Amino acid sequence: MYDLVSLGKSAKMASTLLRAASEQERNRALSAIAGALRERREEILAANRIDLENARVAGMRNAMLDRLTLDQDRIEKIAGAVEEIIRLRDPIGVVEHGHNHPNGMQILRTRVPLGVVAMIYEARPNVTVDAAALCLKSGNACILRGGKEAFGTNRALAAIMRAAVEHAGLPADCIGLVEDTSRETAERLMKLDGYIDLLVPRGGAGLIKTVVKTATVPVIETGAGNCHIYVDSEADLAMAARIVDNAKTSRPSVCNAVETVLVHQEAAGDFLPMMKAALDAHNVEIRGCPKTRVILKTAVAATEEDYATEFNDYILAVKVVASFEEAVGHIAAYSSGHSEAIVTKNVEKARRFVREVDAAAVYVNASTRFTDGGEFGLGAEIGISTQKLHARGPMGLTELTTVKYVVNGDGQIR
Amino acid sequence: MYDLVSLGKSAKMASTLLRAASEQERNRALSAIAGALRERREEILAANRIDLENARVAGMRNAMLDRLTLDQDRIEKIAGAVEEIIRLRDPIGVVEHGHNHPNGMQILRTRVPLGVVAMIYEARPNVTVDAAALCLKSGNACILRGGKEAFGTNRALAAIMRAAVEHAGLPADCIGLVEDTSRETAERLMKLDGYIDLLVPRGGAGLIKTVVKTATVPVIETGAGNCHIYVDSEADLAMAARIVDNAKTSRPSVCNAVETVLVHQEAAGDFLPMMKAALDAHNVEIRGCPKTRVILKTAVAATEEDYATEFNDYILAVKVVASFEEAVGHIAAYSSGHSEAIVTKNVEKARRFVREVDAAAVYVNASTRFTDGGEFGLGAEIGISTQKLHARGPMGLTELTTVKYVVNGDGQIR
């Protein structure tokens, strides 16, 4: 059985030293990583060629092969991304509040690293570097478990990063790689209580579901997005059509894409043909309720399940609603709590929508596609949380930290 | 089987309305609760008398009977506590950050209610009102499950609060009571996924352990405190003795009381007799390492388990350490991450202790007993979290909320 406990112990020990490292020390290690990735790129490419060869023999699809592939240009981009992380504001040591107790003690609420962060992800080897760099920046040791198809590449990347970190004066064990890609070991990692302060799954819905179901260590759930746009009776219909088109077709595979459009019955007759005209450029399949199909003859009949589905594809569910309340009720019933939008000119309905809809991001007259760490000004993004505790919406470096109260006294007793 | 799902549905429905309620509406409901508790106190006392009678027959110990007992004075205090919660700053609607996207959209990070908060607690009926009031103030519906010994009292309190809330214009289901106090129903409550956004256990270590182990809904773990004080070689020893005495004897049963004192070997000879002189006034039993027992002849031999134990009693473990590093290492090995203190005159060691010790609260030259929502200026306290995600240390009303990004646009697309 692969010795995960030793890996956990090493990571925990490294996190103790990393907790006391200054921003300069952490940035120096990141800089060493970026340099070493460039310098030792031939090693990485050699390992990657073997992974690709094996994957081809195993019959991997082209789209997946492309995700797995590294070349000089991609390695340069990965190194550049590390340098961007260096430039982000240090999340550690931030004093969120500070005041003096009436007895004269100083009480500071400060941001500190979580400790050990584990990441489980799939075939993209760039995540190996990205995850390690985000953790290092936020003062956390990491334990990485990538997909088995990328294992050789990940092992080369981890070895290079570990050597660079050590060369820069921090423990190599700040970055740990699980060197056994079996499912059993992944499941034991999800249950490595006492060594892991946070586990973040990064990947498809299947992976995330498994992690949430199996893990006993703290997890942040990311990425499920069944998003809606409600086109109100008082909407600017041309604006609504542009927003729906953007939210569906600019990148249908992502979690902030729209899946269902709700349209008020007073607007449906005018709006749906406008919307369809825009979507036709991308051959979007429309699945509609009976009223939708009266207006759009070519629409397929929508099933109950369609309204619950994150298509991640050029497919859009549509429902004509009799009222604002019906729209909000539909969203409450089907939303995954990711991103929800209203298009309206009416300020009262805009305010009600913002108040009554329960989601990580609520939009008035804008595309759901903006729910993103970069767009929201957080810098790097670890993922988009759809849970309510600890992190909700785009997660930045701050979400990889916790709080420590520091109390400085002169002998105070209670 | 008791119908918990209906209770969950009613709470969720109520939370939807409560989410849109203004601070005035929530405060009016709280005010109605305080008034109704005073007005209908005879009903409460009658129900409490029956609970007490049954408890006496069942052989409940006096200390527990006292916790269960209500009288006019205690009801007045409970009503007064509700009025204090009214005066706290509204945690809802706070805009934590706000900025304009380069494209002109306004992006606001706002505080919103979690939704439905469940609380599982033991024999004190005052928690029924306190928990309901904290949830109502923070815009959350609550599901309350108190101890079976207090069931009649809790049912009376819940009925009075529900009527008051409804009279004030909010749904009665903002406050739900689990009307079956069986263990099975409690365990089903811990697994009521989809209806409960947060479960907070309030009570002894046994209850909290069961909840953490059993629950599949999100939980915040509170209350475990194995706290240390390290008396450095360069400490003001009189100050150190005062701090240890306060941290051990001012209230030994609470989680922020000290359990182990670590003393540097250079200070031990002078310090331990001073400390013992202070503790003798409360007959504190000292359990020491071999070096401690050379200095304090009457000390009992400490076992490994003593260092891992939260005594919650007039018992103190003591260990003489050879260095600052040994002290920090001992804390890392045994601490529950609650409150840790150093007594030293040396600024470098103070800074290192604050950086290297991983706990919710870290003290320099002050008693661990200050780790408390009231002392830290948070107003009401829901509990003291010893976990790292979402809440760490004293939890105020903000910890009963989550985040919603609100994006106001003019048709922006990406």
PDB file of C-alpha atoms in Angstrom, chain B residues 230-234 262-269 271 319-325 327 349:
ATOM      1  CA  TYR B 230       4.676  28.605  27.767  1.00  0.00           C
ATOM      2  CA  VAL B 231       6.713  30.407  30.414  1.00  0.00           C
ATOM      3  CA  ASP B 232       9.914  31.467  28.715  1.00  0.00           C
ATOM      4  CA  SER B 233      13.393  31.716  30.264  1.00  0.00           C
ATOM      5  CA  GLU B 234      13.056  35.494  29.950  1.00  0.00           C
ATOM      6  CA  LEU B 262       5.359  24.491  29.710  1.00  0.00           C
ATOM      7  CA  VAL B 263       8.233  26.154  31.514  1.00  0.00           C
ATOM      8  CA  HIS B 264      11.779  26.709  30.309  1.00  0.00           C
ATOM      9  CA  GLN B 265      14.303  24.817  32.452  1.00  0.00           C
ATOM     10  CA  GLU B 266      16.143  28.028  33.328  1.00  0.00           C
ATOM     11  CA  ALA B 267      12.975  29.485  34.838  1.00  0.00           C
ATOM     12  CA  ALA B 268      11.458  26.315  36.308  1.00  0.00           C
ATOM     13  CA  GLY B 269      13.261  26.393  39.661  1.00  0.00           C
ATOM     14  CA  PHE B 271       8.705  29.781  38.685  1.00  0.00           C
ATOM     15  CA  LYS B 319       6.351  20.066  31.663  1.00  0.00           C
ATOM     16  CA  VAL B 320       9.829  21.523  31.945  1.00  0.00           C
ATOM     17  CA  VAL B 321      11.265  22.092  28.462  1.00  0.00           C
ATOM     18  CA  ALA B 322      14.879  22.572  27.419  1.00  0.00           C
ATOM     19  CA  SER B 323      14.168  25.201  24.768  1.00  0.00           C
ATOM     20  CA  PHE B 324      11.683  27.481  23.045  1.00  0.00           C
ATOM     21  CA  GLU B 325      11.635  24.959  20.172  1.00  0.00           C
ATOM     22  CA  ALA B 327       7.779  24.166  23.798  1.00  0.00           C
ATOM     23  CA  LYS B 349      10.559  34.965  20.914  1.00  0.00           C
TER      24      LYS B 349
END
